[in-house]
Amino acid sequence: MALPLRPLSRGLASAAKEGHGGTGARTWRLLTFVLALPSVALCTLNAYLHSGHRPRPEFIAYPHLRIRTKRFPWGDGNHTLFHNSHVNPLPTGYESS
Amino acid sequence: MLDTQKPPRKKWWTPPFDPRFPNQNQTRNCYQNFLDYQRCVKTMSRRGKNSEPCEYYFRVYTSLCPTSWVQHWNEQIKDGTFAGKI
């Protein structure tokens, strides 16, 4: 289900920025290295810590999901374009992963 | 439609006005009463009580819902693929 809440959730990238002195390139270079790139690094760290194999949800053949009214124009017409056999079931169930 | 259910023997009235669904579209009214009936029956039988108070919801959804919907939903419940929370 939802990711367990970890203290390491980062909202820095959306932190409000106060008005700054000048609009020169120096300012933005400073902001890039001091604010933007560290935020990217922290978000990467957060994603890495939350990664890893989780138990995949059991398959229930809900009729409102995995609808096939018309075959897909590619392949066997039953697989989505970025089908991942480990996490994406077909309308009849998971392929043996 | 009534497969295992017999209509309750009391007088069958028109569903009363439900202020939660005041407008012309009564789809949600039908679905809500269907859900309420299923939940009521489930809870009453879990507590070992008589499910007769649930007959209100049964009568309302039987009056409001298209029978094909009810048949469809009952089949889904039997197959375990019903999407509503019961």
mmCIF file with all atom_site columns, C-alpha atoms in Angstrom:
data_model
loop_
_atom_site.group_PDB
_atom_site.id
_atom_site.type_symbol
_atom_site.label_atom_id
_atom_site.label_alt_id
_atom_site.label_comp_id
_atom_site.label_asym_id
_atom_site.label_entity_id
_atom_site.label_seq_id
_atom_site.pdbx_PDB_ins_code
_atom_site.Cartn_x
_atom_site.Cartn_y
_atom_site.Cartn_z
_atom_site.occupancy
_atom_site.B_iso_or_equiv
_atom_site.pdbx_formal_charge
_atom_site.auth_seq_id
_atom_site.auth_comp_id
_atom_site.auth_asym_id
_atom_site.auth_atom_id
_atom_site.pdbx_PDB_model_num
ATOM 1   C CA . MET A 1 1  ? 0.000   0.000   0.000   1.00 0.00 ? 1  MET A CA 1
ATOM 2   C CA . ALA A 1 2  ? 1.321   3.456   0.807   1.00 0.00 ? 2  ALA A CA 1
ATOM 3   C CA . LEU A 1 3  ? 4.972   3.844   1.634   1.00 0.00 ? 3  LEU A CA 1
ATOM 4   C CA . PRO A 1 4  ? 5.534   3.756   5.395   1.00 0.00 ? 4  PRO A CA 1
ATOM 5   C CA . LEU A 1 5  ? 6.138   7.301   6.571   1.00 0.00 ? 5  LEU A CA 1
ATOM 6   C CA . ARG A 1 6  ? 9.836   7.748   7.053   1.00 0.00 ? 6  ARG A CA 1
ATOM 7   C CA . PRO A 1 7  ? 11.368  10.849  8.673   1.00 0.00 ? 7  PRO A CA 1
ATOM 8   C CA . LEU A 1 8  ? 13.416  11.176  5.520   1.00 0.00 ? 8  LEU A CA 1
ATOM 9   C CA . SER A 1 9  ? 10.645  12.639  3.312   1.00 0.00 ? 9  SER A CA 1
ATOM 10  C CA . ARG A 1 10 ? 12.050  15.660  1.498   1.00 0.00 ? 10 ARG A CA 1
ATOM 11  C CA . GLY A 1 11 ? 10.000  18.650  0.451   1.00 0.00 ? 11 GLY A CA 1
ATOM 12  C CA . LEU A 1 12 ? 13.013  20.904  0.036   1.00 0.00 ? 12 LEU A CA 1
ATOM 13  C CA . ALA A 1 13 ? 12.683  21.238  -3.688  1.00 0.00 ? 13 ALA A CA 1
ATOM 14  C CA . SER A 1 14 ? 9.415   23.089  -3.262  1.00 0.00 ? 14 SER A CA 1
ATOM 15  C CA . ALA A 1 15 ? 10.667  25.388  -0.484  1.00 0.00 ? 15 ALA A CA 1
ATOM 16  C CA . ALA A 1 16 ? 9.592   28.970  -1.071  1.00 0.00 ? 16 ALA A CA 1
ATOM 17  C CA . LYS A 1 17 ? 12.439  31.206  -2.078  1.00 0.00 ? 17 LYS A CA 1
ATOM 18  C CA . GLU A 1 18 ? 12.703  34.767  -0.807  1.00 0.00 ? 18 GLU A CA 1
ATOM 19  C CA . GLY A 1 19 ? 13.400  37.607  -3.229  1.00 0.00 ? 19 GLY A CA 1
ATOM 20  C CA . HIS A 1 20 ? 17.107  37.825  -4.013  1.00 0.00 ? 20 HIS A CA 1
ATOM 21  C CA . GLY A 1 21 ? 19.440  40.777  -4.614  1.00 0.00 ? 21 GLY A CA 1
ATOM 22  C CA . GLY A 1 22 ? 20.295  40.428  -8.303  1.00 0.00 ? 22 GLY A CA 1
ATOM 23  C CA . THR A 1 23 ? 19.144  38.513  -11.326 1.00 0.00 ? 23 THR A CA 1
ATOM 24  C CA . GLY A 1 24 ? 22.681  37.750  -12.512 1.00 0.00 ? 24 GLY A CA 1
ATOM 25  C CA . ALA A 1 25 ? 24.019  34.404  -13.484 1.00 0.00 ? 25 ALA A CA 1
ATOM 26  C CA . ARG A 1 26 ? 26.036  34.290  -10.239 1.00 0.00 ? 26 ARG A CA 1
ATOM 27  C CA . THR A 1 27 ? 22.867  34.095  -8.170  1.00 0.00 ? 27 THR A CA 1
ATOM 28  C CA . TRP A 1 28 ? 21.363  31.273  -10.098 1.00 0.00 ? 28 TRP A CA 1
ATOM 29  C CA . ARG A 1 29 ? 24.628  29.330  -10.189 1.00 0.00 ? 29 ARG A CA 1
ATOM 30  C CA . LEU A 1 30 ? 24.792  29.648  -6.434  1.00 0.00 ? 30 LEU A CA 1
ATOM 31  C CA . LEU A 1 31 ? 21.203  28.493  -6.073  1.00 0.00 ? 31 LEU A CA 1
ATOM 32  C CA . THR A 1 32 ? 21.836  25.539  -8.343  1.00 0.00 ? 32 THR A CA 1
ATOM 33  C CA . PHE A 1 33 ? 24.742  24.242  -6.314  1.00 0.00 ? 33 PHE A CA 1
ATOM 34  C CA . VAL A 1 34 ? 23.463  25.127  -2.876  1.00 0.00 ? 34 VAL A CA 1
ATOM 35  C CA . LEU A 1 35 ? 19.758  24.397  -3.200  1.00 0.00 ? 35 LEU A CA 1
ATOM 36  C CA . ALA A 1 36 ? 18.780  22.497  -6.316  1.00 0.00 ? 36 ALA A CA 1
ATOM 37  C CA . LEU A 1 37 ? 21.513  19.861  -6.518  1.00 0.00 ? 37 LEU A CA 1
ATOM 38  C CA . PRO A 1 38 ? 21.463  19.013  -2.787  1.00 0.00 ? 38 PRO A CA 1
ATOM 39  C CA . SER A 1 39 ? 17.667  18.632  -3.049  1.00 0.00 ? 39 SER A CA 1
ATOM 40  C CA . VAL A 1 40 ? 18.124  16.248  -5.938  1.00 0.00 ? 40 VAL A CA 1
ATOM 41  C CA . ALA A 1 41 ? 20.675  14.300  -3.936  1.00 0.00 ? 41 ALA A CA 1
ATOM 42  C CA . LEU A 1 42 ? 18.378  14.059  -0.931  1.00 0.00 ? 42 LEU A CA 1
ATOM 43  C CA . CYS A 1 43 ? 15.422  12.963  -3.048  1.00 0.00 ? 43 CYS A CA 1
ATOM 44  C CA . THR A 1 44 ? 17.627  10.327  -4.664  1.00 0.00 ? 44 THR A CA 1
ATOM 45  C CA . LEU A 1 45 ? 18.651  9.092   -1.249  1.00 0.00 ? 45 LEU A CA 1
ATOM 46  C CA . ASN A 1 46 ? 15.031  8.971   -0.157  1.00 0.00 ? 46 ASN A CA 1
ATOM 47  C CA . ALA A 1 47 ? 14.015  7.002   -3.239  1.00 0.00 ? 47 ALA A CA 1
ATOM 48  C CA . TYR A 1 48 ? 16.898  4.575   -2.758  1.00 0.00 ? 48 TYR A CA 1
ATOM 49  C CA . LEU A 1 49 ? 15.986  3.978   0.879   1.00 0.00 ? 49 LEU A CA 1
ATOM 50  C CA . HIS A 1 50 ? 12.359  3.271   -0.027  1.00 0.00 ? 50 HIS A CA 1
ATOM 51  C CA . SER A 1 51 ? 13.269  0.956   -2.845  1.00 0.00 ? 51 SER A CA 1
ATOM 52  C CA . GLY A 1 52 ? 13.617  -2.775  -2.757  1.00 0.00 ? 52 GLY A CA 1
ATOM 53  C CA . HIS A 1 53 ? 11.326  -5.680  -3.434  1.00 0.00 ? 53 HIS A CA 1
ATOM 54  C CA . ARG A 1 54 ? 7.921   -5.531  -1.857  1.00 0.00 ? 54 ARG A CA 1
ATOM 55  C CA . PRO A 1 55 ? 5.333   -8.348  -1.773  1.00 0.00 ? 55 PRO A CA 1
ATOM 56  C CA . ARG A 1 56 ? 3.166   -7.932  -4.823  1.00 0.00 ? 56 ARG A CA 1
ATOM 57  C CA . PRO A 1 57 ? -0.584  -7.582  -4.245  1.00 0.00 ? 57 PRO A CA 1
ATOM 58  C CA . GLU A 1 58 ? -2.664  -10.694 -4.768  1.00 0.00 ? 58 GLU A CA 1
ATOM 59  C CA . PHE A 1 59 ? -4.596  -10.817 -8.004  1.00 0.00 ? 59 PHE A CA 1
ATOM 60  C CA . ILE A 1 60 ? -8.363  -10.250 -8.001  1.00 0.00 ? 60 ILE A CA 1
ATOM 61  C CA . ALA A 1 61 ? -10.083 -10.255 -11.416 1.00 0.00 ? 61 ALA A CA 1
ATOM 62  C CA . TYR A 1 62 ? -11.924 -6.948  -10.975 1.00 0.00 ? 62 TYR A CA 1
ATOM 63  C CA . PRO A 1 63 ? -14.050 -6.310  -14.078 1.00 0.00 ? 63 PRO A CA 1
ATOM 64  C CA . HIS A 1 64 ? -13.314 -2.566  -14.095 1.00 0.00 ? 64 HIS A CA 1
ATOM 65  C CA . LEU A 1 65 ? -9.567  -3.131  -14.495 1.00 0.00 ? 65 LEU A CA 1
ATOM 66  C CA . ARG A 1 66 ? -7.453  -4.602  -17.272 1.00 0.00 ? 66 ARG A CA 1
ATOM 67  C CA . ILE A 1 67 ? -10.245 -4.056  -19.772 1.00 0.00 ? 67 ILE A CA 1
ATOM 68  C CA . ARG A 1 68 ? -9.667  -5.450  -23.238 1.00 0.00 ? 68 ARG A CA 1
ATOM 69  C CA . THR A 1 69 ? -12.391 -4.204  -25.542 1.00 0.00 ? 69 THR A CA 1
ATOM 70  C CA . LYS A 1 70 ? -10.001 -4.066  -28.465 1.00 0.00 ? 70 LYS A CA 1
ATOM 71  C CA . ARG A 1 71 ? -6.664  -5.734  -28.815 1.00 0.00 ? 71 ARG A CA 1
ATOM 72  C CA . PHE A 1 72 ? -3.529  -3.582  -28.508 1.00 0.00 ? 72 PHE A CA 1
ATOM 73  C CA . PRO A 1 73 ? -1.957  -2.847  -31.908 1.00 0.00 ? 73 PRO A CA 1
ATOM 74  C CA . TRP A 1 74 ? 1.371   -4.438  -30.828 1.00 0.00 ? 74 TRP A CA 1
ATOM 75  C CA . GLY A 1 75 ? 2.541   -7.864  -29.833 1.00 0.00 ? 75 GLY A CA 1
ATOM 76  C CA . ASP A 1 76 ? -0.132  -10.345 -28.918 1.00 0.00 ? 76 ASP A CA 1
ATOM 77  C CA . GLY A 1 77 ? -2.599  -7.529  -28.271 1.00 0.00 ? 77 GLY A CA 1
ATOM 78  C CA . ASN A 1 78 ? -2.923  -8.418  -24.621 1.00 0.00 ? 78 ASN A CA 1
ATOM 79  C CA . HIS A 1 79 ? 0.185   -6.835  -23.068 1.00 0.00 ? 79 HIS A CA 1
ATOM 80  C CA . THR A 1 80 ? 0.447   -3.130  -22.311 1.00 0.00 ? 80 THR A CA 1
ATOM 81  C CA . LEU A 1 81 ? 3.338   -1.273  -23.908 1.00 0.00 ? 81 LEU A CA 1
ATOM 82  C CA . PHE A 1 82 ? 5.542   -1.226  -20.803 1.00 0.00 ? 82 PHE A CA 1
ATOM 83  C CA . HIS A 1 83 ? 4.363   -4.511  -19.377 1.00 0.00 ? 83 HIS A CA 1
ATOM 84  C CA . ASN A 1 84 ? 6.352   -5.736  -16.396 1.00 0.00 ? 84 ASN A CA 1
ATOM 85  C CA . SER A 1 85 ? 5.554   -9.367  -15.664 1.00 0.00 ? 85 SER A CA 1
ATOM 86  C CA . HIS A 1 86 ? 6.489   -9.046  -12.036 1.00 0.00 ? 86 HIS A CA 1
ATOM 87  C CA . VAL A 1 87 ? 4.039   -6.278  -11.137 1.00 0.00 ? 87 VAL A CA 1
ATOM 88  C CA . ASN A 1 88 ? 1.562   -6.132  -14.023 1.00 0.00 ? 88 ASN A CA 1
ATOM 89  C CA . PRO A 1 89 ? -0.996  -8.923  -14.206 1.00 0.00 ? 89 PRO A CA 1
ATOM 90  C CA . LEU A 1 90 ? -2.842  -9.834  -17.385 1.00 0.00 ? 90 LEU A CA 1
ATOM 91  C CA . PRO A 1 91 ? -6.644  -9.867  -17.284 1.00 0.00 ? 91 PRO A CA 1
ATOM 92  C CA . THR A 1 92 ? -6.439  -13.505 -16.214 1.00 0.00 ? 92 THR A CA 1
ATOM 93  C CA . GLY A 1 93 ? -3.721  -13.128 -13.621 1.00 0.00 ? 93 GLY A CA 1
ATOM 94  C CA . TYR A 1 94 ? -0.003  -12.784 -13.190 1.00 0.00 ? 94 TYR A CA 1
ATOM 95  C CA . GLU A 1 95 ? 2.178   -14.602 -15.642 1.00 0.00 ? 95 GLU A CA 1
ATOM 96  C CA . SER A 1 96 ? 4.419   -16.939 -13.696 1.00 0.00 ? 96 SER A CA 1
ATOM 97  C CA . SER A 1 97 ? 7.085   -14.474 -12.649 1.00 0.00 ? 97 SER A CA 1
ATOM 98  C CA . MET B 2 1  ? -33.300 -10.944 -9.409  1.00 0.00 ? 1  MET B CA 1
ATOM 99  C CA . LEU B 2 2  ? -34.740 -12.037 -6.090  1.00 0.00 ? 2  LEU B CA 1
ATOM 100 C CA . ASP B 2 3  ? -32.935 -15.416 -6.434  1.00 0.00 ? 3  ASP B CA 1
ATOM 101 C CA . THR B 2 4  ? -32.435 -16.388 -2.824  1.00 0.00 ? 4  THR B CA 1
ATOM 102 C CA . GLN B 2 5  ? -34.436 -13.501 -1.413  1.00 0.00 ? 5  GLN B CA 1
ATOM 103 C CA . LYS B 2 6  ? -38.166 -13.621 -0.978  1.00 0.00 ? 6  LYS B CA 1
ATOM 104 C CA . PRO B 2 7  ? -39.799 -10.194 -0.921  1.00 0.00 ? 7  PRO B CA 1
ATOM 105 C CA . PRO B 2 8  ? -40.581 -9.269  2.676   1.00 0.00 ? 8  PRO B CA 1
ATOM 106 C CA . ARG B 2 9  ? -44.206 -9.989  3.470   1.00 0.00 ? 9  ARG B CA 1
ATOM 107 C CA . LYS B 2 10 ? -45.018 -6.512  4.712   1.00 0.00 ? 10 LYS B CA 1
ATOM 108 C CA . LYS B 2 11 ? -46.391 -3.819  2.457   1.00 0.00 ? 11 LYS B CA 1
ATOM 109 C CA . TRP B 2 12 ? -43.860 -2.639  -0.117  1.00 0.00 ? 12 TRP B CA 1
ATOM 110 C CA . TRP B 2 13 ? -43.786 1.143   -0.222  1.00 0.00 ? 13 TRP B CA 1
ATOM 111 C CA . THR B 2 14 ? -42.037 3.614   -2.510  1.00 0.00 ? 14 THR B CA 1
ATOM 112 C CA . PRO B 2 15 ? -38.574 4.479   -1.205  1.00 0.00 ? 15 PRO B CA 1
ATOM 113 C CA . PRO B 2 16 ? -38.865 7.650   0.887   1.00 0.00 ? 16 PRO B CA 1
ATOM 114 C CA . PHE B 2 17 ? -37.138 10.879  -0.044  1.00 0.00 ? 17 PHE B CA 1
ATOM 115 C CA . ASP B 2 18 ? -33.454 10.668  0.852   1.00 0.00 ? 18 ASP B CA 1
ATOM 116 C CA . PRO B 2 19 ? -31.954 14.143  1.331   1.00 0.00 ? 19 PRO B CA 1
ATOM 117 C CA . ARG B 2 20 ? -28.509 12.756  0.580   1.00 0.00 ? 20 ARG B CA 1
ATOM 118 C CA . PHE B 2 21 ? -29.646 12.290  -3.020  1.00 0.00 ? 21 PHE B CA 1
ATOM 119 C CA . PRO B 2 22 ? -32.026 15.154  -3.766  1.00 0.00 ? 22 PRO B CA 1
ATOM 120 C CA . ASN B 2 23 ? -31.556 15.418  -7.523  1.00 0.00 ? 23 ASN B CA 1
ATOM 121 C CA . GLN B 2 24 ? -32.700 13.539  -10.545 1.00 0.00 ? 24 GLN B CA 1
ATOM 122 C CA . ASN B 2 25 ? -29.722 11.214  -10.759 1.00 0.00 ? 25 ASN B CA 1
ATOM 123 C CA . GLN B 2 26 ? -30.479 8.439   -8.288  1.00 0.00 ? 26 GLN B CA 1
ATOM 124 C CA . THR B 2 27 ? -27.653 6.116   -9.288  1.00 0.00 ? 27 THR B CA 1
ATOM 125 C CA . ARG B 2 28 ? -25.760 6.750   -6.114  1.00 0.00 ? 28 ARG B CA 1
ATOM 126 C CA . ASN B 2 29 ? -28.910 6.209   -4.063  1.00 0.00 ? 29 ASN B CA 1
ATOM 127 C CA . CYS B 2 30 ? -29.339 2.752   -5.577  1.00 0.00 ? 30 CYS B CA 1
ATOM 128 C CA . TYR B 2 31 ? -25.703 1.817   -5.087  1.00 0.00 ? 31 TYR B CA 1
ATOM 129 C CA . GLN B 2 32 ? -25.530 3.158   -1.552  1.00 0.00 ? 32 GLN B CA 1
ATOM 130 C CA . ASN B 2 33 ? -28.547 1.167   -0.440  1.00 0.00 ? 33 ASN B CA 1
ATOM 131 C CA . PHE B 2 34 ? -27.182 -1.962  -2.073  1.00 0.00 ? 34 PHE B CA 1
ATOM 132 C CA . LEU B 2 35 ? -23.927 -1.524  -0.182  1.00 0.00 ? 35 LEU B CA 1
ATOM 133 C CA . ASP B 2 36 ? -25.771 -0.766  3.039   1.00 0.00 ? 36 ASP B CA 1
ATOM 134 C CA . TYR B 2 37 ? -27.820 -3.940  2.695   1.00 0.00 ? 37 TYR B CA 1
ATOM 135 C CA . GLN B 2 38 ? -24.728 -6.088  2.129   1.00 0.00 ? 38 GLN B CA 1
ATOM 136 C CA . ARG B 2 39 ? -22.886 -4.508  5.031   1.00 0.00 ? 39 ARG B CA 1
ATOM 137 C CA . CYS B 2 40 ? -25.938 -4.774  7.276   1.00 0.00 ? 40 CYS B CA 1
ATOM 138 C CA . VAL B 2 41 ? -26.399 -8.470  6.551   1.00 0.00 ? 41 VAL B CA 1
ATOM 139 C CA . LYS B 2 42 ? -22.703 -9.137  7.034   1.00 0.00 ? 42 LYS B CA 1
ATOM 140 C CA . THR B 2 43 ? -22.560 -7.350  10.373  1.00 0.00 ? 43 THR B CA 1
ATOM 141 C CA . MET B 2 44 ? -25.799 -8.821  11.692  1.00 0.00 ? 44 MET B CA 1
ATOM 142 C CA . SER B 2 45 ? -24.804 -12.356 10.833  1.00 0.00 ? 45 SER B CA 1
ATOM 143 C CA . ARG B 2 46 ? -21.374 -11.827 12.313  1.00 0.00 ? 46 ARG B CA 1
ATOM 144 C CA . ARG B 2 47 ? -23.030 -10.782 15.568  1.00 0.00 ? 47 ARG B CA 1
ATOM 145 C CA . GLY B 2 48 ? -25.509 -13.621 15.309  1.00 0.00 ? 48 GLY B CA 1
ATOM 146 C CA . LYS B 2 49 ? -28.516 -11.299 15.123  1.00 0.00 ? 49 LYS B CA 1
ATOM 147 C CA . ASN B 2 50 ? -31.589 -11.375 12.928  1.00 0.00 ? 50 ASN B CA 1
ATOM 148 C CA . SER B 2 51 ? -31.040 -9.546  9.656   1.00 0.00 ? 51 SER B CA 1
ATOM 149 C CA . GLU B 2 52 ? -34.615 -8.311  9.436   1.00 0.00 ? 52 GLU B CA 1
ATOM 150 C CA . PRO B 2 53 ? -33.759 -4.597  9.960   1.00 0.00 ? 53 PRO B CA 1
ATOM 151 C CA . CYS B 2 54 ? -31.685 -4.894  6.792   1.00 0.00 ? 54 CYS B CA 1
ATOM 152 C CA . GLU B 2 55 ? -34.832 -5.478  4.753   1.00 0.00 ? 55 GLU B CA 1
ATOM 153 C CA . TYR B 2 56 ? -35.353 -1.710  4.530   1.00 0.00 ? 56 TYR B CA 1
ATOM 154 C CA . TYR B 2 57 ? -32.224 -1.360  2.408   1.00 0.00 ? 57 TYR B CA 1
ATOM 155 C CA . PHE B 2 58 ? -33.220 -4.404  0.394   1.00 0.00 ? 58 PHE B CA 1
ATOM 156 C CA . ARG B 2 59 ? -36.574 -2.892  -0.482  1.00 0.00 ? 59 ARG B CA 1
ATOM 157 C CA . VAL B 2 60 ? -35.097 0.493   -1.388  1.00 0.00 ? 60 VAL B CA 1
ATOM 158 C CA . TYR B 2 61 ? -32.430 -0.859  -3.694  1.00 0.00 ? 61 TYR B CA 1
ATOM 159 C CA . THR B 2 62 ? -34.837 -3.327  -5.279  1.00 0.00 ? 62 THR B CA 1
ATOM 160 C CA . SER B 2 63 ? -37.152 -0.426  -6.137  1.00 0.00 ? 63 SER B CA 1
ATOM 161 C CA . LEU B 2 64 ? -34.429 1.893   -7.357  1.00 0.00 ? 64 LEU B CA 1
ATOM 162 C CA . CYS B 2 65 ? -31.849 -0.274  -9.073  1.00 0.00 ? 65 CYS B CA 1
ATOM 163 C CA . PRO B 2 66 ? -32.095 -1.784  -12.539 1.00 0.00 ? 66 PRO B CA 1
ATOM 164 C CA . THR B 2 67 ? -32.358 -5.536  -12.025 1.00 0.00 ? 67 THR B CA 1
ATOM 165 C CA . SER B 2 68 ? -29.452 -6.172  -14.387 1.00 0.00 ? 68 SER B CA 1
ATOM 166 C CA . TRP B 2 69 ? -27.181 -4.156  -12.104 1.00 0.00 ? 69 TRP B CA 1
ATOM 167 C CA . VAL B 2 70 ? -28.299 -6.128  -9.066  1.00 0.00 ? 70 VAL B CA 1
ATOM 168 C CA . GLN B 2 71 ? -27.769 -9.448  -10.830 1.00 0.00 ? 71 GLN B CA 1
ATOM 169 C CA . HIS B 2 72 ? -24.344 -8.298  -12.014 1.00 0.00 ? 72 HIS B CA 1
ATOM 170 C CA . TRP B 2 73 ? -23.306 -7.180  -8.551  1.00 0.00 ? 73 TRP B CA 1
ATOM 171 C CA . ASN B 2 74 ? -24.564 -10.337 -6.871  1.00 0.00 ? 74 ASN B CA 1
ATOM 172 C CA . GLU B 2 75 ? -22.550 -12.438 -9.315  1.00 0.00 ? 75 GLU B CA 1
ATOM 173 C CA . GLN B 2 76 ? -19.485 -10.354 -8.592  1.00 0.00 ? 76 GLN B CA 1
ATOM 174 C CA . ILE B 2 77 ? -19.981 -10.787 -4.869  1.00 0.00 ? 77 ILE B CA 1
ATOM 175 C CA . LYS B 2 78 ? -20.169 -14.519 -5.343  1.00 0.00 ? 78 LYS B CA 1
ATOM 176 C CA . ASP B 2 79 ? -16.987 -14.498 -7.420  1.00 0.00 ? 79 ASP B CA 1
ATOM 177 C CA . GLY B 2 80 ? -15.232 -12.221 -4.987  1.00 0.00 ? 80 GLY B CA 1
ATOM 178 C CA . THR B 2 81 ? -14.673 -9.512  -7.616  1.00 0.00 ? 81 THR B CA 1
ATOM 179 C CA . PHE B 2 82 ? -17.112 -6.922  -6.312  1.00 0.00 ? 82 PHE B CA 1
ATOM 180 C CA . ALA B 2 83 ? -15.297 -3.593  -6.144  1.00 0.00 ? 83 ALA B CA 1
ATOM 181 C CA . GLY B 2 84 ? -17.295 -2.002  -3.339  1.00 0.00 ? 84 GLY B CA 1
ATOM 182 C CA . LYS B 2 85 ? -16.292 -2.171  0.297   1.00 0.00 ? 85 LYS B CA 1
ATOM 183 C CA . ILE B 2 86 ? -18.582 -4.569  2.161   1.00 0.00 ? 86 ILE B CA 1
#
